[in-house]
Amino acid sequence: MSAVLDHHHGSHDHDHAHDDHHDHGPLPGWRRWVFATNHKDIGTMYLLFSFAMLIVGGILALCIRAELFQPGLQFFNPQLFNSFTTMHGLIMVFGAIMPAFVGFANWMVPMQIGAADMAFARMNNFSFWLLIPAALMLVSSFAMPGGAPAAGWTLYAPLTLQMGPSMDAGIFAMHIMGASSIMGSINIIVTILNMRAPGMTLMKMPLFCWTWLITAYLLIAVMPVLAGAITMTLTDRHFGTSFFSPAGGGDPVMYQHIFWFFGHPEVYIMILPAFGIVSAIVPAFARKRLFGYTSMVYATASIAILSFIVWAHHMYATGMPVTGQLFFMYATMLIAVPTGVKIFNWIATMWRGSMTFETPMLWAVGFIFVFTIGGFTGLILAMAPIDIQLQDTYYVVAHFHYVLVAGSLYALFAGVYYWGPKWTGVMYSEIRGKIHFWGSLITFNVTFFPMHFLGLAGMPRRYADYPMQFADFNMLASIGAFGFGLMQVYFFFFVVIPMMRGQGAKAPQKPWEGAEGLEWELASPAPFHSFETPPKLDVTATKVLA
């Protein structure tokens, strides 16, 4: 994208009439945020909210690791420990990772497709503000009689039927967050399908838009399934039904089927937008076009479709018939194919490129390396006979943290460093970015790599205590976890806050030489209204016409 946009874009001095809200910038003071309809402001709020939740969830994780630092009960009783594991999972999944990606979608999708804003600006505001009461309700459950839910983040019956009143608060919070996700998804789909700049066909869209389009369809398909499962839990608890209670003829395993029919697509909801971010960064710093764009789109769609037929690989130990085990085993192995296509394409993009390793590229390459380890351990867990041994051990914990931390979270950091200069108008400090990266990469692996060995040795998860033979690796993991937590605090105080305050070198319009996309046609920081008249794209090339 080399040619310049014409002088109208982003300028407010031309004469023809505008809508009221286009004439003025943001509202003054707090009203700018409370009544925000601008996609950039809402994106910013999502990102700040998700970081706050990351810190809350991280504190819970550090409580877990403090307790597991050595054998014996140190700080917390087992009930509270189980509350920590449960709330850590719920807060990280629904409070940190998902809203962060929605924040990226809000910021980047309109800018990448040349739209003025999201399709439904007020619904966008509502989607965000629903998260605040939901998060408060979730976190406040610690103060309720009997303490926070302690049934595990998967909320399996029959434990959920025996929990105190905090369980109902948790269910309500999940419903509200689900409603927020569904509205956000509808908004993203309508924006992408209806508001692209003239000349931008679907197959010319940046991959981040593609991955989010597919993710949004996944969210609309599965959030109601989760809502159904937790509503049935609620009626079992209070209205005399017996969906999951064997005493009344119900079946706890049915809950698992319904939950994982949501839960497996959910893990792809949390990784597909990460693939989109990495697919934007790798070509920019390899200074090459992305290798195999079309195959990337098809691979993303394949992963999404296959995600609906693999749910019971979480349930090999529930007494499933061998035929069922074989089906879910083969279906799960099949997902490795489109995922492998993506990793191959990223490596092929880097192959013989003129690579430089600024912080966004470090995070992206770190993502590919560590996410691949997580992928391989997932392939191992797909094998029914092996999984029956490893079910509910720390091997599983290691696997999904390699995918969710080294996957989703690394990609989110990569995206912040890559697009942050466009958002704030200032460059982050490259040295601090690299300290954050290397510190996080090392401490992450020190934390979670030993867990593979703990799991192979048979240490079960969600236990507050363990015998002596697991002590060394647990101590190592706990030390790593505190280091990892400190690195994220460092990131906030030494990278995020200076950028938000505008401290640092002024960012050029296009800070990355190899970057492509409409977002780089805008000034840095991006103006309050991006494209008042849609940019025209050359239909034959991907260059923007003046």
C-alpha positions as a printed Julia matrix, in Angstrom:
546×3 Matrix{Float64}:
   0.0     0.0    0.0
   2.08    2.88  -1.17
  -0.21    5.46  -2.68
  -1.61    8.17  -0.42
  -5.26    8.59   0.4
  -6.89   11.76  -0.87
  -7.04   14.78   1.42
 -10.61   14.15   2.61
  -9.86   11.21   4.8
  -9.76   11.97   8.46
  -9.99   15.72   7.85
 -12.85   17.76   9.23
 -12.44   20.97   7.26
 -14.55   20.22   4.21
 -17.9    21.89   3.89
 -20.57   19.33   3.13
 -22.93   18.48   5.96
 -22.15   15.77   8.43
 -23.99   13.82  11.05
 -23.89   15.58  14.38
 -21.4    13.23  15.97
 -19.01   13.43  13.03
 -18.53   17.17  13.35
 -17.19   16.93  16.86
 -14.5    14.82  18.42
 -15.11   12.83  21.58
 -17.44   14.01  24.33
 -15.73   15.81  27.23
 -14.54   14.04  30.39
 -16.08   10.81  31.66
 -18.95   11.01  29.17
 -16.52   10.12  26.38
 -16.13    6.65  27.93
 -19.53    5.98  29.46
 -21.42    6.93  26.28
 -18.68    5.8   23.88
 -19.85    4.73  20.45
 -16.48    5.17  18.74
 -14.89    1.81  17.92
 -11.44    2.98  19.05
 -12.62    4.15  22.48
 -14.58    0.93  23.0
 -11.58   -1.11  21.84
  -9.4     0.72  24.36
 -11.87    0.01  27.17
 -11.99   -3.7   26.24
  -8.19   -3.88  26.33
  -7.9    -2.11  29.69
 -10.7    -4.25  31.16
  -9.05   -7.44  29.95
  -5.69   -6.4   31.41
  -7.35   -5.7   34.77
  -8.9    -9.17  34.64
  -5.52  -10.65  33.64
  -4.06   -9.19  36.84
  -6.94  -10.53  38.99
  -6.69  -13.96  37.38
  -2.91  -13.8   37.71
  -3.09  -13.06  41.43
  -5.3   -16.16  41.84
  -2.75  -18.19  39.85
   0.03  -16.97  42.13
  -2.04  -18.0   45.16
  -2.28  -21.49  43.61
   1.48  -21.59  42.97
   2.28  -20.26  46.46
   0.28  -23.12  47.98
   2.02  -25.66  45.72
   5.52  -24.27  46.38
   6.19  -27.18  48.72
   4.28  -30.23  50.01
   1.88  -29.85  52.91
  -0.83  -27.22  53.37
   0.82  -23.79  53.54
  -1.66  -20.95  53.17
  -5.13  -22.06  52.07
  -7.51  -24.85  52.88
  -8.38  -27.23  50.0
 -11.85  -25.69  49.53
 -10.41  -22.2   49.04
  -7.68  -23.67  46.84
 -10.36  -25.18  44.6
 -12.11  -21.81  44.52
  -8.85  -20.28  43.3
  -8.44  -22.82  40.48
 -12.07  -22.4   39.43
 -12.1   -18.61  39.48
  -8.66  -18.38  37.87
  -9.96  -20.39  34.92
 -13.24  -18.5   34.55
 -11.66  -15.05  34.91
  -8.81  -15.77  32.48
 -11.04  -17.29  29.79
 -14.09  -15.02  29.96
 -12.52  -11.92  31.49
  -9.01  -11.68  30.07
  -8.46  -13.54  26.78
 -11.86  -13.2   25.07
 -12.44   -9.47  25.81
  -8.84   -8.7   24.76
  -9.46  -10.16  21.3
 -12.78   -8.29  21.07
 -10.84   -5.13  21.91
  -8.46   -5.86  19.02
 -11.43   -6.48  16.72
 -13.0    -3.18  17.72
  -9.8    -1.26  17.08
  -8.55   -2.98  13.97
 -11.46   -4.38  11.94
 -12.96   -1.01  10.88
  -9.48    0.38  10.17
  -8.43   -2.69   8.19
 -11.5    -2.8    5.97
 -11.75    0.97   5.51
 -15.01    1.4    7.44
 -16.0     4.52   9.4
 -16.91    2.54  12.52
 -18.55   -0.7   13.63
 -21.98   -1.42  12.18
 -23.94   -1.07  15.43
 -22.22    1.61  17.48
 -24.65    1.7   20.44
 -24.86   -2.08  20.68
 -21.06   -2.0   20.75
 -21.22    0.25  23.82
 -23.76   -2.08  25.46
 -21.63   -5.19  24.73
 -18.73   -3.64  26.58
 -20.6    -2.26  29.58
 -22.27   -5.63  30.22
 -18.84   -7.0   31.11
 -18.35   -4.73  34.12
 -21.29   -5.98  36.27
 -20.56   -9.54  35.15
 -16.92   -9.3   36.23
 -17.87   -7.66  39.54
 -20.41  -10.4   40.2
 -17.86  -13.1   39.39
 -15.13  -11.64  41.61
 -17.49  -10.74  44.47
 -18.5   -14.41  44.76
 -15.51  -14.82  47.09
 -17.42  -12.76  49.66
 -20.61  -14.84  49.46
 -21.61  -17.52  52.01
 -19.61  -20.69  51.4
 -17.05  -18.84  49.26
 -16.56  -18.69  45.5
 -17.53  -21.62  43.23
 -15.06  -24.47  43.68
 -16.29  -26.94  41.06
 -13.52  -26.32  38.52
 -13.84  -23.83  35.62
 -15.72  -26.49  33.61
 -18.47  -26.34  36.27
 -19.11  -30.08  36.22
 -22.15  -31.55  37.9
 -22.69  -32.94  40.5
 -20.32  -30.52  42.29
 -22.12  -27.49  40.89
 -25.41  -28.8   42.29
 -23.86  -28.82  45.79
 -22.2   -25.35  45.76
 -23.41  -22.39  47.79
 -25.15  -19.23  46.51
 -21.98  -18.02  44.77
 -22.66  -20.65  42.1
 -25.82  -18.78  41.06
 -23.88  -15.52  40.85
 -21.32  -17.28  38.7
 -24.02  -18.64  36.39
 -25.59  -15.2   36.06
 -22.21  -13.6   35.33
 -21.53  -16.19  32.61
 -24.92  -15.47  31.04
 -24.18  -11.74  30.88
 -20.72  -12.32  29.42
 -22.25  -14.67  26.86
 -24.78  -12.02  25.82
 -21.91   -9.55  25.45
 -19.99  -12.02  23.24
 -22.99  -12.71  21.02
 -23.72   -9.02  20.47
 -20.07   -8.31  19.78
 -19.98  -11.15  17.26
 -23.08   -9.98  15.39
 -21.5    -6.54  15.22
 -18.22   -7.88  13.81
 -19.96  -10.07  11.22
 -22.21   -7.28   9.95
 -19.29   -4.83   9.87
 -17.05   -7.18   7.88
 -19.73   -8.35   5.46
 -21.35   -4.96   4.77
 -18.84   -2.19   5.37
 -15.7    -3.1    3.46
 -14.18   -0.39   1.27
 -15.11   -0.6   -2.44
 -12.8    -3.04  -4.17
 -11.95   -5.02  -1.03
 -13.27   -8.49  -1.8
 -13.4   -11.06   0.99
 -10.25  -12.7   -0.37
  -8.4    -9.37  -0.23
  -9.2    -8.83   3.44
  -6.39   -8.93   6.02
  -6.24  -12.32   7.71
  -7.04  -10.78  11.08
 -10.49   -9.84   9.71
 -10.91  -13.35   8.31
 -10.02  -15.06  11.57
 -12.4   -12.77  13.47
 -15.24  -13.31  10.98
 -14.94  -17.07  11.49
 -14.51  -16.68  15.26
 -17.67  -14.56  15.45
 -19.69  -17.32  13.78
 -18.22  -19.81  16.27
 -19.25  -17.58  19.19
 -22.81  -17.24  17.93
 -22.99  -21.02  17.49
 -21.67  -22.06  20.9
 -22.38  -19.38  23.5
 -26.09  -20.41  23.6
 -24.96  -24.02  24.23
 -23.04  -22.9   27.32
 -26.06  -20.84  28.36
 -28.21  -23.97  28.05
 -25.83  -26.06  30.16
 -25.62  -23.55  33.0
 -29.37  -22.87  32.87
 -30.02  -26.58  33.32
 -27.58  -26.48  36.25
 -29.57  -23.56  37.68
 -32.93  -25.35  37.37
 -31.39  -28.48  38.91
 -30.24  -26.35  41.83
 -33.49  -24.47  42.48
 -36.47  -25.73  40.49
 -36.53  -29.46  41.11
 -35.36  -30.63  37.68
 -32.9   -33.53  37.41
 -30.95  -32.95  34.22
 -27.62  -33.8   35.83
 -28.65  -35.31  39.17
 -28.62  -39.13  39.14
 -30.99  -39.2   42.13
 -33.8   -38.01  39.86
 -32.73  -40.02  36.82
 -30.38  -37.37  35.43
 -26.87  -37.88  34.08
 -23.77  -35.86  35.09
 -22.02  -37.09  31.92
 -24.68  -35.36  29.83
 -23.44  -32.09  31.32
 -19.95  -32.9   30.07
 -21.23  -33.54  26.55
 -23.11  -30.25  26.46
 -20.3   -28.29  28.09
 -17.57  -29.58  25.77
 -19.73  -29.06  22.71
 -19.31  -25.43  23.73
 -15.86  -25.84  25.26
 -13.97  -27.19  22.31
 -15.02  -24.54  19.79
 -14.32  -22.07  22.62
 -10.63  -22.96  22.64
 -10.52  -22.12  18.92
 -12.41  -18.9   19.62
  -9.45  -18.02  21.84
  -6.74  -18.96  19.3
  -8.06  -18.06  15.81
  -7.79  -14.26  16.29
  -4.25  -14.93  17.57
  -3.49  -16.63  14.25
  -4.81  -13.5   12.54
  -2.47  -11.21  14.52
   0.56  -13.41  13.84
  -0.37  -13.57  10.14
  -0.2    -9.76  10.05
   3.13   -9.49  11.88
   5.23  -12.25  10.29
   4.94  -10.86   6.7
   5.62   -7.31   7.94
   8.98   -8.23   9.52
   9.96  -10.81   6.89
   9.17   -8.08   4.31
   7.35  -10.58   2.12
   3.75  -11.29   1.24
   2.15  -13.94   3.44
   2.82  -17.35   1.92
  -0.4   -19.18   0.96
  -3.04  -16.58   1.87
  -5.88  -18.65   0.39
  -4.8   -21.82   2.19
  -4.69  -19.8    5.44
  -8.33  -18.79   4.98
  -9.37  -22.36   4.2
  -7.31  -23.71   7.11
  -9.01  -21.29   9.51
 -12.45  -22.33   8.26
 -11.5   -26.02   8.48
 -10.37  -25.66  12.09
 -13.67  -23.95  12.93
 -15.77  -26.66  11.27
 -13.78  -29.55  12.73
 -13.98  -27.99  16.2
 -17.61  -29.1   16.38
 -16.91  -32.82  16.0
 -14.1   -33.38  18.5
 -15.69  -32.38  21.82
 -15.61  -35.78  23.52
 -11.81  -36.05  23.41
 -12.13  -34.34  26.79
 -14.13  -37.35  27.98
 -12.15  -40.51  27.15
 -12.21  -41.48  30.83
 -16.01  -41.36  31.2
 -16.65  -44.91  29.97
 -17.1   -44.06  26.3
 -17.41  -47.06  23.94
 -14.24  -47.85  21.96
 -15.97  -46.83  18.7
 -16.6   -43.4   20.18
 -13.03  -43.13  21.42
 -11.72  -44.0   17.96
 -13.97  -41.48  16.21
 -12.98  -38.62  18.51
  -9.33  -39.65  18.38
  -9.19  -39.54  14.57
 -11.27  -36.37  14.33
  -8.96  -34.65  16.8
  -5.84  -35.74  14.93
  -7.4   -34.31  11.78
  -7.4   -30.8   13.29
  -3.6   -30.99  13.37
  -3.61  -30.8    9.55
  -5.01  -27.25   9.05
  -3.06  -26.09  12.1
   0.1   -27.53  10.55
  -0.74  -25.71   7.32
  -0.74  -22.43   9.22
   2.59  -23.07  10.93
   4.1   -24.16   7.61
   2.85  -20.98   5.95
   4.32  -18.73   8.65
   7.69  -20.48   8.37
   7.52  -20.32   4.57
   6.8   -16.59   4.85
   9.91  -16.14   6.97
  12.02  -18.37   4.7
  14.6   -16.18   2.91
  12.8   -13.02   3.95
  14.85  -10.04   5.08
  13.92  -10.55   8.7
  14.36   -8.09  11.52
  13.48   -8.86  15.11
  11.71   -5.89  16.62
   9.55   -6.73  19.64
   6.34   -7.62  17.69
   8.28  -10.12  15.59
   9.92  -11.61  18.69
   6.49  -12.24  20.19
   5.21  -13.68  16.89
   8.17  -16.05  16.47
   7.96  -16.93  20.17
   4.28  -17.66  19.6
   5.01  -20.02  16.7
   7.7   -21.88  18.66
   5.86  -22.31  21.96
   2.4   -22.73  20.42
   3.79  -25.63  18.36
   4.9   -27.36  21.57
   1.36  -26.89  22.89
  -0.01  -28.31  19.64
   2.14  -31.43  19.89
   1.14  -32.11  23.48
  -2.47  -31.73  22.3
  -1.83  -34.35  19.63
  -0.46  -36.64  22.34
  -3.57  -36.09  24.48
  -5.74  -36.87  21.44
  -4.61  -40.51  21.64
  -7.27  -42.23  23.74
  -4.97  -44.82  25.42
  -2.38  -42.18  26.38
  -5.04  -39.68  27.44
  -6.65  -42.18  29.82
  -3.31  -42.21  31.67
  -2.82  -38.44  31.51
  -6.45  -37.4   32.09
  -6.72  -34.76  34.84
  -2.97  -34.65  35.47
  -0.61  -31.69  35.23
   0.25  -32.81  31.69
  -3.13  -31.43  30.64
  -2.5   -28.22  32.61
   0.85  -27.84  30.84
  -0.76  -28.48  27.45
  -3.52  -25.91  27.65
  -1.31  -23.24  29.19
   1.13  -23.69  26.31
  -1.79  -23.08  23.97
  -3.56  -20.32  25.9
  -0.64  -18.38  27.39
   2.01  -19.05  24.75
  -0.74  -18.96  22.17
  -3.43  -16.38  22.85
  -1.53  -14.17  25.31
   1.72  -14.01  23.31
  -0.23  -13.03  20.2
  -2.05  -10.32  22.17
   1.29   -8.9   23.33
   2.58   -9.09  19.75
  -0.47   -7.14  18.6
  -0.04   -4.47  21.27
   3.57   -3.85  20.24
   2.69   -3.97  16.53
  -0.39   -1.7   16.49
   0.27    0.19  19.72
   2.2     2.98  17.91
  -0.82    3.42  15.6
  -3.17    3.6   18.6
  -1.16    5.96  20.77
   1.04    7.86  18.31
   4.22    7.03  20.23
   6.76    4.25  19.88
   7.32    1.92  22.84
  10.87    1.49  24.14
  12.46   -1.34  22.13
  14.76   -2.3   25.04
  11.83   -2.55  27.46
   9.83   -4.54  24.92
  12.69   -7.0   24.58
  13.09   -7.28  28.36
   9.36   -8.05  28.57
   9.63  -10.66  25.82
  12.69  -12.55  27.0
  11.63  -12.33  30.64
   8.19  -13.71  29.78
   9.49  -16.43  27.44
  11.99  -17.78  29.97
   9.74  -17.59  33.04
   6.8   -19.06  31.1
   8.81  -22.14  30.16
  10.26  -22.46  33.66
   6.68  -22.44  34.96
   4.92  -24.8   32.59
   7.54  -27.1   31.09
   8.1   -29.01  34.37
   4.35  -29.62  34.56
   4.65  -32.07  31.65
   6.94  -34.22  33.81
   4.69  -33.85  36.86
   1.77  -35.06  34.75
   3.69  -37.97  33.26
   4.64  -38.95  36.82
   0.95  -38.91  37.75
   0.41  -35.7   39.71
  -3.33  -34.88  39.53
  -4.47  -31.3   38.99
  -6.68  -29.27  41.38
  -5.01  -30.8   44.43
  -3.81  -28.46  47.19
  -1.2   -30.93  48.46
   1.05  -33.61  46.98
   3.6   -36.23  48.08
   7.32  -35.52  48.29
   8.32  -36.93  44.89
   6.65  -33.99  43.1
   8.31  -31.31  45.23
  11.23  -30.19  43.06
   9.33  -29.54  39.84
   6.55  -27.8   41.77
   9.02  -25.47  43.45
  10.54  -24.68  40.03
   7.09  -24.02  38.53
   6.14  -21.71  41.39
   9.35  -19.69  41.08
   8.75  -19.34  37.32
   5.14  -18.29  37.88
   6.1   -15.42  40.17
   8.71  -14.32  37.64
   6.13  -14.42  34.84
   3.7   -12.39  36.92
   6.37   -9.76  37.61
   7.11   -9.47  33.88
   3.47   -8.55  33.2
   3.56   -5.88  35.92
   6.76   -4.59  34.28
   4.93   -4.51  30.92
   2.13   -2.43  32.37
   4.27    0.14  34.16
   7.14    0.42  31.69
   5.46   -0.16  28.32
   1.7     0.46  28.52
   1.55    3.5   30.8
   4.33    5.44  28.97
   2.57    4.77  25.64
  -0.82    5.84  27.0
   0.75    9.03  28.38
   2.38    9.72  25.03
   5.92    9.38  26.41
   8.36    8.2   23.79
   9.44    8.92  20.23
   6.65   10.07  17.95
   5.42    7.16  15.86
   5.59    7.62  12.08
   2.46    6.92  10.04
   3.91    3.52   9.14
   6.45    2.45  11.77
   7.11   -0.97  10.2
   8.7    -0.98   6.78
   7.09   -4.2    5.57
   3.63   -3.58   7.05
   0.67   -3.66   4.67
  -2.96   -2.73   5.22
  -5.33    0.21   5.25
  -4.62    0.97   8.92
  -1.18    2.29   7.91
  -2.78    4.88   5.58
  -4.06    6.74   8.66
  -2.04    9.17  10.73
  -0.49    8.06  14.04
  -2.23    8.28  16.44
  -5.24    7.16  14.43
  -7.75   10.05  14.17
 -11.01    9.8   16.13
 -12.89    9.12  12.85
 -10.88    6.97  10.48
 -12.47    6.81   7.05
 -15.29    9.31   6.62
 -15.4     8.53   2.94
 -14.34    4.95   2.21
 -10.9     4.59   0.61
 -10.99    3.26  -2.96
  -8.98    0.12  -3.58
  -7.49   -0.76  -6.91
  -9.38   -3.91  -7.92
  -6.38   -5.44  -9.69
  -3.74   -4.75  -7.04
  -3.91   -4.25  -3.31
  -2.65   -0.69  -3.56
  -4.88    2.14  -2.4
  -5.77    4.65  -5.12
  -5.25    8.32  -4.44
